[in-house]
Coordinates of C-alpha atoms and ligand atoms in Angstrom, one line a residue:
Chain W
M1 CA -18.0 13.0 -41.5
T2 CA -21.5 14.3 -41.4
W3 CA -21.1 17.6 -39.4
H4 CA -18.5 20.1 -38.3
V5 CA -18.2 22.0 -35.1
S6 CA -20.2 25.2 -35.5
D7 CA -19.1 28.5 -34.1
D8 CA -21.7 28.3 -31.4
L9 CA -20.7 24.9 -30.4
R10 CA -17.0 25.8 -30.3
E11 CA -17.7 28.8 -28.1
G12 CA -19.7 26.6 -25.7
Y13 CA -17.1 23.9 -25.7
L14 CA -14.3 26.4 -25.0
G15 CA -16.3 28.1 -22.3
G16 CA -17.0 24.7 -20.6
G17 CA -20.7 25.2 -20.8
L18 CA -21.7 22.2 -22.9
D19 CA -23.3 19.2 -21.4
P20 CA -20.9 16.3 -21.0
A21 CA -22.3 14.2 -23.7
L22 CA -22.1 17.0 -26.2
A23 CA -18.6 18.0 -25.1
M24 CA -17.5 14.5 -25.5
S25 CA -18.8 14.2 -29.1
V26 CA -17.1 17.6 -29.9
E27 CA -13.9 16.1 -28.5
T28 CA -14.2 12.9 -30.5
H29 CA -14.8 15.0 -33.6
L30 CA -11.8 17.2 -32.9
A31 CA -9.6 14.2 -32.6
R32 CA -10.5 13.2 -36.1
C33 CA -11.0 16.5 -38.0
A34 CA -7.9 18.6 -38.5
A35 CA -10.0 21.5 -40.0
C36 CA -12.1 21.9 -36.8
R37 CA -9.0 21.4 -34.6
A38 CA -7.3 24.2 -36.4
A39 CA -10.2 26.5 -35.5
V40 CA -9.8 25.8 -31.8
P41 CA -7.3 28.1 -30.2
Y42 CA -5.2 26.7 -27.4
E43 CA -2.4 27.9 -25.2
P44 CA 0.4 25.4 -24.4
E45 CA 0.0 26.1 -20.7
W46 CA -3.7 25.3 -20.9
L47 CA -2.9 22.1 -22.7
E48 CA -0.3 21.2 -20.2
E49 CA -2.6 21.9 -17.3
S50 CA -5.4 19.9 -18.8
W51 CA -3.0 17.0 -19.4
R52 CA -1.9 17.2 -15.8
R53 CA -5.5 17.1 -14.6
L54 CA -6.3 14.2 -16.8
E55 CA -3.2 12.3 -15.6
A56 CA -4.1 13.1 -12.0
R57 CA -7.4 11.4 -12.6
L58 CA -6.0 8.4 -14.4
V59 CA -3.1 7.8 -12.1
A60 CA -4.7 8.1 -8.7
P61 CA -4.9 6.1 -5.5
R62 CA -7.5 3.5 -5.1
P63 CA -8.6 3.6 -1.5
G64 CA -10.5 0.4 -0.4
P65 CA -13.9 0.4 1.2
A66 CA -12.5 0.4 4.8
E67 CA -10.3 3.3 4.0
R68 CA -13.2 5.2 2.5
L69 CA -15.2 4.5 5.6
L70 CA -12.5 5.8 7.9
A71 CA -12.2 8.9 5.8
R72 CA -15.9 9.4 6.0
C73 CA -15.7 9.1 9.8
G74 CA -13.3 12.1 9.8
V75 CA -10.0 10.2 10.0
P76 CA -7.4 12.2 8.0
A77 CA -6.7 10.5 4.7
H78 CA -3.0 9.9 5.3
L79 CA -3.8 8.4 8.7
A80 CA -6.4 6.1 7.1
R81 CA -3.8 5.1 4.7
L82 CA -1.4 4.2 7.5
L83 CA -4.0 2.3 9.5
M84 CA -5.3 0.2 6.6
A85 CA -1.8 -1.1 5.6
T86 CA -1.4 -2.8 9.0
P87 CA -0.4 -6.3 8.1
T88 CA -2.6 -7.9 10.8
L89 CA -5.7 -6.3 9.6
S90 CA -5.9 -9.0 6.9
R91 CA -8.9 -11.0 6.3
A92 CA -7.2 -14.0 7.9
W93 CA -6.6 -12.2 11.1
L94 CA -10.1 -10.7 11.3
A95 CA -11.6 -14.2 10.6
A96 CA -9.4 -15.7 13.3
V97 CA -10.4 -13.1 15.9
G98 CA -14.1 -13.4 14.9
A99 CA -14.0 -17.1 15.1
A100 CA -12.3 -17.1 18.6
L101 CA -14.9 -14.6 19.9
A102 CA -17.8 -16.5 18.4
F103 CA -16.5 -19.7 19.9
A104 CA -16.1 -18.1 23.4
V105 CA -19.7 -16.6 23.2
L106 CA -21.1 -19.9 22.1
A107 CA -19.4 -21.8 24.9
A108 CA -20.6 -19.3 27.4
R109 CA -24.2 -19.6 26.2
V110 CA -24.1 -23.3 26.5
D111 CA -22.5 -23.2 29.9
P112 CA -22.2 -19.8 31.8
A113 CA -19.1 -21.2 33.5
F114 CA -17.3 -20.2 30.3
V115 CA -18.1 -16.5 30.6
P116 CA -14.7 -15.9 32.3
A117 CA -13.0 -17.5 29.2
F118 CA -14.4 -14.7 27.0
L119 CA -13.4 -12.0 29.5
V120 CA -9.9 -13.3 29.9
A121 CA -9.4 -13.9 26.2
A122 CA -10.6 -10.5 24.9
P123 CA -7.6 -8.5 26.3
V124 CA -5.2 -11.1 24.8
L125 CA -6.3 -10.2 21.3
P126 CA -4.7 -6.7 21.0
P127 CA -1.2 -7.7 22.1
A128 CA -1.4 -10.8 19.8
G129 CA -2.4 -8.5 16.9
I130 CA 0.3 -6.0 17.7
A131 CA 3.0 -8.7 17.8
L132 CA 1.9 -9.6 14.2
A133 CA 1.6 -6.0 13.1
Y134 CA 5.2 -4.7 13.0
G135 CA 8.5 -6.4 12.7
P136 CA 11.1 -7.9 10.4
R137 CA 9.4 -11.3 10.5
V138 CA 5.8 -10.3 10.0
D139 CA 5.9 -7.2 7.8
P140 CA 7.2 -8.0 4.3
A141 CA 8.0 -4.4 3.6
Y142 CA 9.7 -3.9 7.0
E143 CA 13.3 -3.2 5.7
L144 CA 12.0 -0.8 3.2
L145 CA 9.8 1.1 5.7
A146 CA 12.4 1.0 8.5
A147 CA 14.4 3.8 6.8
T148 CA 11.5 6.3 6.8
P149 CA 11.1 8.9 9.5
L150 CA 7.7 7.5 10.7
A151 CA 9.1 4.0 11.2
G152 CA 9.7 2.6 14.6
A153 CA 7.6 3.6 17.6
R154 CA 5.3 6.0 15.6
L155 CA 4.4 3.4 13.0
L156 CA 4.0 0.7 15.7
L157 CA 1.7 3.1 17.7
T158 CA -0.5 3.7 14.6
R159 CA -0.8 0.0 13.9
A160 CA -1.4 -0.8 17.5
A161 CA -4.3 1.7 17.5
A162 CA -5.7 0.0 14.4
V163 CA -5.4 -3.4 16.0
L164 CA -6.9 -2.2 19.3
S165 CA -9.9 -0.6 17.7
T166 CA -10.7 -3.6 15.6
A167 CA -10.4 -5.9 18.6
V168 CA -12.6 -3.6 20.6
V169 CA -15.2 -3.3 17.9
L170 CA -15.4 -7.1 17.4
A171 CA -15.4 -7.9 21.1
G172 CA -17.9 -5.1 21.7
A173 CA -20.2 -6.6 19.1
A174 CA -19.9 -10.1 20.7
S175 CA -20.2 -9.2 24.4
P176 CA -23.9 -8.3 24.6
L177 CA -24.6 -12.0 23.6
L178 CA -22.9 -13.2 26.8
P179 CA -25.3 -14.6 29.5
A180 CA -24.1 -12.1 32.1
P181 CA -25.1 -8.7 33.6
P182 CA -24.2 -5.8 31.3
W183 CA -21.4 -4.4 33.5
L184 CA -19.7 -7.8 33.4
C185 CA -20.1 -8.1 29.7
A186 CA -18.0 -5.0 29.2
A187 CA -15.5 -5.8 31.9
W188 CA -12.8 -6.8 29.4
L189 CA -12.5 -3.2 28.0
L190 CA -10.2 -1.6 30.6
P191 CA -8.0 -4.7 30.9
S192 CA -7.6 -4.6 27.1
L193 CA -6.6 -1.0 27.1
A194 CA -4.1 -1.5 30.0
V195 CA -2.6 -4.6 28.4
T196 CA -2.2 -2.8 25.0
L197 CA -0.5 0.2 26.5
A198 CA 1.8 -2.0 28.6
C199 CA 2.7 -3.8 25.5
L200 CA 3.6 -0.6 23.8
A201 CA 5.6 0.7 26.8
L202 CA 7.5 -2.5 27.1
S203 CA 8.3 -2.6 23.4
R204 CA 10.6 0.4 24.0
L205 CA 12.8 -2.0 25.9
V206 CA 12.4 -5.4 24.2
R207 CA 11.3 -6.6 20.8
V208 CA 7.6 -6.3 20.1
P209 CA 6.7 -10.0 20.1
L210 CA 8.5 -10.5 23.4
A211 CA 6.7 -7.5 24.9
A212 CA 3.4 -8.9 23.7
L213 CA 4.2 -12.3 25.2
A214 CA 5.2 -10.8 28.5
V215 CA 2.1 -8.7 29.0
T216 CA -0.1 -11.5 27.9
G217 CA 1.6 -13.7 30.5
L218 CA 1.1 -11.0 33.1
W219 CA -2.6 -10.7 32.3
L220 CA -3.1 -14.4 32.4
A221 CA -1.3 -14.5 35.8
V222 CA -3.6 -11.8 37.2
A223 CA -6.8 -13.4 35.9
G224 CA -5.5 -16.9 36.9
A225 CA -4.7 -15.8 40.4
A226 CA -8.2 -14.6 40.9
G227 CA -9.5 -17.9 39.4
F228 CA -7.3 -19.9 41.8
A229 CA -8.5 -17.9 44.7
G230 CA -12.0 -19.2 43.7
D231 CA -13.4 -15.8 42.8
W232 CA -12.6 -15.0 39.2
V233 CA -15.1 -12.1 39.1
S234 CA -12.7 -10.2 41.5
A235 CA -10.3 -9.8 38.5
F236 CA -13.1 -7.8 36.9
A237 CA -14.6 -6.2 40.0
P238 CA -14.8 -2.4 40.4
A239 CA -11.6 -2.3 42.5
A240 CA -9.7 -4.2 39.9
Q241 CA -11.1 -1.9 37.1
I242 CA -9.9 1.1 38.9
G243 CA -6.5 -0.5 39.0
Y244 CA -6.5 -1.1 35.2
A245 CA -7.7 2.4 34.6
A246 CA -4.9 3.8 36.7
A247 CA -2.3 1.6 35.0
A248 CA -3.6 2.7 31.6
A249 CA -3.4 6.3 32.6
V250 CA 0.2 6.1 33.9
L251 CA 1.3 4.2 30.8
L252 CA -0.4 6.6 28.5
L253 CA 1.3 9.6 30.2
R254 CA 4.7 7.8 29.9
L255 CA 4.2 7.1 26.2
R256 CA 3.2 10.7 25.6
A257 CA 6.2 12.0 27.5
A258 CA 8.5 9.7 25.4
R259 CA 6.9 11.1 22.3
T260 CA 7.4 14.7 23.2
R261 CA 11.0 13.9 23.9
G262 CA 11.2 12.9 20.3
E263 CA 12.1 9.3 20.9
T264 CA 10.6 7.9 17.8
D265 CA 12.5 4.6 17.6
T266 CA 14.0 2.0 19.8
G267 CA 16.3 0.2 17.5
Chain J
M1 CA 29.4 14.8 3.6
I2 CA 29.2 11.3 5.2
R3 CA 32.0 10.0 7.3
I4 CA 32.0 6.4 8.3
K5 CA 34.7 5.5 10.9
D6 CA 35.9 2.1 12.2
L7 CA 32.5 0.5 11.6
T8 CA 32.1 -3.0 13.0
K9 CA 29.2 -5.5 12.9
T10 CA 29.5 -9.1 13.9
Y11 CA 27.0 -11.9 13.4
G12 CA 27.9 -14.6 15.9
R13 CA 31.7 -15.0 15.4
R14 CA 31.7 -13.7 11.9
A15 CA 32.6 -10.0 11.3
A16 CA 30.4 -8.7 8.5
L17 CA 32.1 -5.3 8.9
D18 CA 35.6 -5.2 10.3
G19 CA 36.6 -1.6 11.2
L20 CA 35.4 -0.1 7.9
T21 CA 36.3 3.5 7.3
L22 CA 35.0 5.5 4.3
T23 CA 34.0 9.0 3.4
L24 CA 31.3 9.7 0.8
G25 CA 30.6 13.0 -1.0
V26 CA 28.4 14.2 -3.8
G27 CA 28.5 11.9 -6.8
V28 CA 27.9 8.2 -7.6
T29 CA 30.0 5.7 -5.6
G30 CA 29.8 2.0 -6.5
L31 CA 30.4 -0.7 -4.0
L32 CA 31.9 -3.9 -5.5
G33 CA 32.7 -7.1 -3.6
P34 CA 32.1 -10.8 -3.6
N35 CA 29.0 -12.2 -1.9
G36 CA 29.3 -11.8 1.9
A37 CA 31.8 -8.9 1.6
G38 CA 29.6 -6.7 3.8
K39 CA 28.1 -4.4 1.2
T40 CA 24.5 -4.9 2.4
T41 CA 25.5 -4.6 6.0
L42 CA 27.3 -1.3 5.3
L43 CA 24.3 0.1 3.4
R44 CA 21.9 -1.0 6.1
C45 CA 23.9 0.8 8.7
L46 CA 23.9 3.9 6.5
A47 CA 20.1 3.6 5.9
T48 CA 19.6 3.4 9.7
T49 CA 17.9 0.0 9.6
L50 CA 20.7 -1.7 11.3
A51 CA 22.7 -0.6 14.4
P52 CA 26.4 -1.3 14.1
D53 CA 28.3 -2.8 17.0
G54 CA 31.1 -0.3 17.0
G55 CA 32.4 2.7 15.2
R56 CA 30.5 5.8 14.1
I57 CA 28.6 7.3 11.2
D58 CA 28.4 11.1 10.7
A59 CA 26.0 12.0 8.0
Y60 CA 25.5 15.7 7.4
G61 CA 26.4 16.2 11.1
L62 CA 23.8 13.7 12.2
D63 CA 24.5 10.6 14.3
P64 CA 22.2 7.7 13.5
S65 CA 22.8 6.1 16.9
H66 CA 20.9 9.0 18.5
P67 CA 17.1 8.6 18.2
V68 CA 16.3 12.2 17.3
Q69 CA 19.2 12.6 14.9
R70 CA 18.3 9.2 13.3
T71 CA 14.9 10.5 12.4
A72 CA 16.4 13.7 11.0
L73 CA 18.7 11.6 8.9
R74 CA 15.8 9.4 7.7
R75 CA 14.2 12.6 6.4
R76 CA 17.1 13.0 4.0
L77 CA 17.7 9.6 2.6
G78 CA 16.1 7.3 0.1
Y79 CA 16.7 3.6 0.4
L80 CA 16.3 0.7 -2.0
P81 CA 16.9 -2.5 0.0
Q82 CA 18.5 -5.6 -1.5
D83 CA 15.3 -7.7 -1.3
P84 CA 12.5 -5.1 -1.1
G85 CA 9.3 -6.7 0.2
F86 CA 6.0 -5.3 -0.8
Y87 CA 2.3 -5.7 0.1
P88 CA 1.1 -7.7 -2.9
H89 CA -2.5 -6.5 -2.7
F90 CA -1.5 -2.9 -3.0
T91 CA -1.4 -1.2 -6.4
A92 CA 1.9 0.3 -7.5
F93 CA 0.5 3.8 -6.8
D94 CA -0.8 2.8 -3.4
L95 CA 2.5 1.3 -2.4
V96 CA 4.6 4.4 -3.2
D97 CA 1.9 6.6 -1.7
Y98 CA 2.1 4.6 1.5
V99 CA 5.9 5.1 1.7
A100 CA 5.3 8.8 1.0
V101 CA 2.9 9.0 4.0
L102 CA 5.7 7.4 6.1
K103 CA 8.0 10.0 4.7
E104 CA 5.7 12.6 6.3
L105 CA 4.2 13.9 3.0
T106 CA 0.8 14.6 4.7
D107 CA -0.8 16.9 2.1
A108 CA -2.7 14.5 -0.2
R109 CA -2.4 16.6 -3.3
Q110 CA 1.3 17.3 -3.0
R111 CA 1.9 13.7 -2.1
H112 CA 0.0 12.3 -5.0
A113 CA 1.8 14.6 -7.4
E114 CA 5.1 13.5 -5.9
V115 CA 4.1 9.8 -6.3
R116 CA 3.2 10.4 -10.0
R117 CA 6.6 12.2 -10.5
V118 CA 8.6 9.2 -9.1
L119 CA 6.5 6.7 -11.0
A120 CA 7.2 8.6 -14.2
E121 CA 10.9 8.8 -13.4
V122 CA 11.1 5.0 -13.5
G123 CA 8.7 4.6 -16.4
L124 CA 5.8 3.0 -14.4
T125 CA 3.1 5.6 -15.0
D126 CA 1.0 3.2 -17.1
R127 CA 1.3 0.6 -14.3
A128 CA 0.2 2.8 -11.5
G129 CA -3.1 1.0 -11.1
T130 CA -1.6 -2.5 -11.3
K131 CA -1.4 -4.7 -8.2
V132 CA 2.1 -5.3 -7.1
R133 CA 1.7 -9.1 -7.4
R134 CA 1.0 -8.7 -11.1
L135 CA 4.2 -6.8 -11.8
S136 CA 7.2 -8.5 -13.3
G137 CA 10.5 -8.7 -11.4
G138 CA 12.0 -5.8 -13.3
M139 CA 8.9 -3.6 -12.7
R140 CA 9.0 -4.4 -8.9
Q141 CA 12.7 -3.4 -8.9
R142 CA 11.8 -0.1 -10.6
L143 CA 8.9 0.4 -8.2
A144 CA 11.3 0.0 -5.3
L145 CA 13.6 2.5 -6.9
A146 CA 10.6 4.9 -7.3
Q147 CA 9.9 5.0 -3.6
A148 CA 13.6 5.7 -2.9
L149 CA 13.3 8.8 -5.0
L150 CA 10.4 10.3 -3.0
G151 CA 11.0 13.7 -1.6
D152 CA 14.2 14.1 -3.6
P153 CA 16.6 12.8 -0.9
D154 CA 20.2 14.1 -0.5
L155 CA 21.5 10.6 0.1
L156 CA 20.4 7.7 -2.1
I157 CA 21.3 4.2 -0.9
L158 CA 20.7 1.6 -3.6
D159 CA 21.5 -2.1 -2.8
E160 CA 21.9 -4.0 -6.0
P161 CA 19.5 -1.7 -7.9
T162 CA 20.1 -3.3 -11.4
V163 CA 19.1 -6.8 -10.5
G164 CA 16.3 -8.0 -12.7
L165 CA 16.5 -5.1 -15.2
D166 CA 16.9 -5.8 -18.9
P167 CA 19.6 -4.0 -20.8
E168 CA 17.3 -1.2 -22.0
Q169 CA 16.0 -0.6 -18.4
R170 CA 19.6 -0.7 -17.2
M171 CA 20.4 2.1 -19.6
S172 CA 17.6 4.3 -18.4
F173 CA 18.6 3.5 -14.8
R174 CA 22.1 4.7 -15.5
A175 CA 20.8 7.9 -17.1
L176 CA 18.6 8.5 -14.1
V177 CA 21.2 7.8 -11.5
S178 CA 24.0 9.8 -13.2
R179 CA 21.6 12.8 -13.4
L180 CA 20.8 12.4 -9.7
G181 CA 24.5 12.0 -8.8
E182 CA 25.3 15.5 -10.1
S183 CA 24.0 17.1 -7.0
R184 CA 23.4 14.3 -4.5
T185 CA 25.3 11.5 -2.8
V186 CA 24.4 8.2 -4.5
V187 CA 25.9 5.0 -3.1
L188 CA 25.0 1.7 -4.8
S189 CA 26.2 -1.9 -4.6
T190 CA 26.4 -4.1 -7.6
H191 CA 27.8 -7.3 -9.0
Q192 CA 28.0 -5.8 -12.4
T193 CA 31.4 -4.3 -13.1
E194 CA 29.9 -2.7 -16.3
D195 CA 27.5 -0.7 -14.1
V196 CA 30.5 0.6 -12.2
A197 CA 32.5 1.4 -15.3
A198 CA 29.6 3.1 -16.9
L199 CA 28.1 5.0 -14.0
C200 CA 30.4 5.5 -11.0
E201 CA 33.1 8.1 -10.7
R202 CA 34.3 6.2 -7.7
V203 CA 34.6 2.5 -6.9
V204 CA 35.0 1.0 -3.4
V205 CA 35.9 -2.7 -3.3
L206 CA 34.9 -4.4 -0.1
R207 CA 36.3 -7.7 1.0
Q208 CA 35.6 -9.4 4.3
G209 CA 34.1 -6.3 5.8
G210 CA 37.0 -3.9 4.9
V211 CA 37.9 -1.6 2.0
V212 CA 40.5 -3.1 -0.2
F213 CA 40.3 -0.5 -3.0
D214 CA 39.0 3.0 -3.3
G215 CA 39.5 5.0 -6.5
T216 CA 38.2 5.7 -10.0
P217 CA 37.1 2.9 -12.3
G218 CA 40.2 3.7 -14.4
A219 CA 42.4 3.2 -11.4
L220 CA 40.7 -0.2 -10.7
A221 CA 41.3 -1.2 -14.3
A222 CA 44.9 -0.2 -14.0
V223 CA 45.4 -2.8 -11.2
A224 CA 45.5 -5.3 -14.0
E225 CA 47.8 -3.2 -16.2
G226 CA 50.3 -5.5 -17.9
R227 CA 48.4 -8.7 -16.8
V228 CA 45.9 -9.1 -19.6
W229 CA 46.9 -11.0 -22.7
L230 CA 45.5 -12.1 -26.0
S231 CA 46.8 -15.2 -27.7
D232 CA 45.9 -17.4 -30.6
A233 CA 46.7 -20.7 -28.9
A234 CA 45.0 -21.8 -25.6
P235 CA 47.3 -21.2 -22.6
E236 CA 48.4 -24.5 -21.0
V237 CA 47.9 -23.8 -17.3
S238 CA 47.0 -20.3 -16.4
T239 CA 45.3 -18.6 -13.6
L240 CA 42.3 -17.5 -15.6
F241 CA 41.5 -17.4 -19.3
W242 CA 38.5 -17.6 -21.7
R243 CA 37.9 -17.8 -25.4
T244 CA 36.6 -14.5 -26.7
A245 CA 34.1 -14.0 -29.6
D246 CA 36.8 -13.5 -32.2
G247 CA 38.4 -16.9 -31.3
R248 CA 41.4 -15.6 -29.4
Y249 CA 42.2 -16.4 -25.8
R250 CA 42.2 -13.8 -23.2
T251 CA 44.3 -14.5 -20.2
L252 CA 44.6 -12.7 -16.8
G253 CA 47.8 -13.2 -15.0
E254 CA 51.1 -14.7 -16.4
P255 CA 51.4 -14.3 -20.2
P256 CA 51.1 -17.5 -22.3
P257 CA 53.6 -18.0 -25.2
A258 CA 53.2 -15.7 -28.2
A259 CA 50.7 -13.4 -26.5
N260 CA 50.0 -9.7 -27.1
P261 CA 49.2 -7.4 -24.1
A262 CA 45.7 -6.1 -24.1
A263 CA 44.0 -3.1 -22.4
P264 CA 42.6 -4.1 -19.0
G265 CA 39.0 -3.3 -18.0
V266 CA 37.4 -2.7 -14.7
E267 CA 36.5 -6.4 -14.4
D268 CA 40.1 -7.4 -14.9
G269 CA 41.3 -5.0 -12.2
Y270 CA 38.6 -6.3 -9.9
L271 CA 39.5 -10.0 -10.5
M272 CA 43.1 -9.2 -10.1
L273 CA 42.6 -7.4 -6.9
L274 CA 40.5 -10.3 -5.4
G275 CA 42.9 -12.9 -6.7
E276 CA 45.9 -11.2 -5.2
A277 CA 44.3 -10.5 -1.9
A278 CA 43.4 -14.2 -1.6
Ligands
ADP1 N1 21.0 -11.1 9.5 C1 22.2 -11.8 9.5 N2 22.4 -12.8 10.3 C2 23.6 -13.5 10.2 N3 24.6 -13.2 9.4 C3 24.4 -12.2 8.5 C4 23.2 -11.5 8.5 N4 23.3 -10.5 7.6 C5 24.5 -10.7 7.0 N5 25.2 -11.7 7.6 C6 26.6 -12.2 7.2 O1 27.4 -11.0 7.1 C7 28.3 -11.1 6.1 C8 28.1 -10.0 5.1 O2 26.9 -10.0 4.5 P1 26.3 -8.9 3.5 O3 26.5 -7.6 4.1 O4 24.9 -9.3 3.2 O5 27.3 -9.1 2.3 P2 27.1 -8.7 0.7 O6 25.9 -7.7 0.7 O7 28.3 -8.0 0.4 O8 26.8 -9.9 -0.1 C9 28.0 -12.5 5.4 O9 28.9 -13.4 5.9 C10 26.6 -12.8 5.9 O10 26.5 -14.2 6.0
MG2 MG1 24.2 -7.8 -0.4

């Protein structure tokens, strides 16, 4: 032991004014030298408080990169937490969606006759993701979470939002690569929204996977009918878009009304 | 106060709950019963994760079949399911923190402090940063218990909480639960009659979806009063006997020749009860 904590150094340490490296070496010394330790006054409360602060720093959450990004974009931390635990937002799901979209874009670039395939497929992604996001079969922690106040419709809604935004971001990134006019490239957006909201509304009546299957079928029927009529673009034309927007608005209002009535759960 | 009346639940043709009636108050109540007796089904109905086919539950004046009241009841309960599933890529802290978010603890600082508290209660503070998939079975069970303690619920529902715990952990579990039971309603299911004897002031034995016994552990032991025997020679044919550590034979049922009566335990009473009911 070559030195002891001088009075000056002790004052500085207690006052918190030392630079971190010096404070650390004072601490290391205090841990080994009973004489210097005895000269440091402490109050039990202060000790307790510092211990709590230390514990808070050691035992703390580890938000992942995506969660940090959301938080930086202004999403409240607890909501970011909720969104990130969505089972479908796994790497496998993201890879599958990315691959499907890339394949559709590639096909369309090889032969523009495949442009409708992309536009029809994009709105199918959110309900498929929602079906895989919440339920006893797909969520390993379902039984445990189902007994919490946020379980049921509220949790499903949050996860659906996470699924929808990921699907929109991915499809949005892919669609400028389509060999089609810009308005047509974005024509999947409103159908996606309407289909997602319809899925959520229907899930109040039937199980989520069934609801997803039903709205997917409905959407494919609408798009297919236009295709059979020989004019697939009509399923994405302005008149149809107004229809999707109106449907989305009505469904959104209904969901909000159900929420204010406090119906948080269907089963 | 929790009143359960004429609860029924059928799976196909099989009645998992068959008109079960039970009242639960403050204290630790243990559910005993053979596999398939309906313990899990009952606890799931109480935890609001399963809707019964018939009958009603009244918990603190709340009816879980009503959506708004169900949410209100969920704010007051903690639930450890029989096979708790986890997200394996979460750390222990993150998992409990996530459940805390779902329990509406939105303020991050308060929530984190509460998560640290429950992790400390189950002795997992030093594992807070460990991924769930790297935890042992006993640690996962304690983690599942920790999340049930979040927000200090009035009603604690624990489905086979001592599975996977070693004797030492089981002791600290008992200490924790008996402390909680002083001011809360704790209902737990178990296969361990020792847990019941050591921990529960009340035992409810279920069989085929109904209550066949409801009383103190002492009263359950008393069911086998006068039916437990110790003898030096092996009984010839008897209902049930085994050789104890000191080399004598312990018989449950009719006395073998030259036997001395022995004091019954909770397990004797339980076996007697199930044997007789058969
Ligand atoms: N999801 C289910 N589907 C079909 N049968 C079930 C289901 N859950 C429980 N059962 C049946 O209900 C009965 C009671 O089961 P359970 O409540 O798990 O009993 P315990 O927890 O006492 O072992 C059993 O016969 C079981 O097979
Ligand atoms: Mg069970």
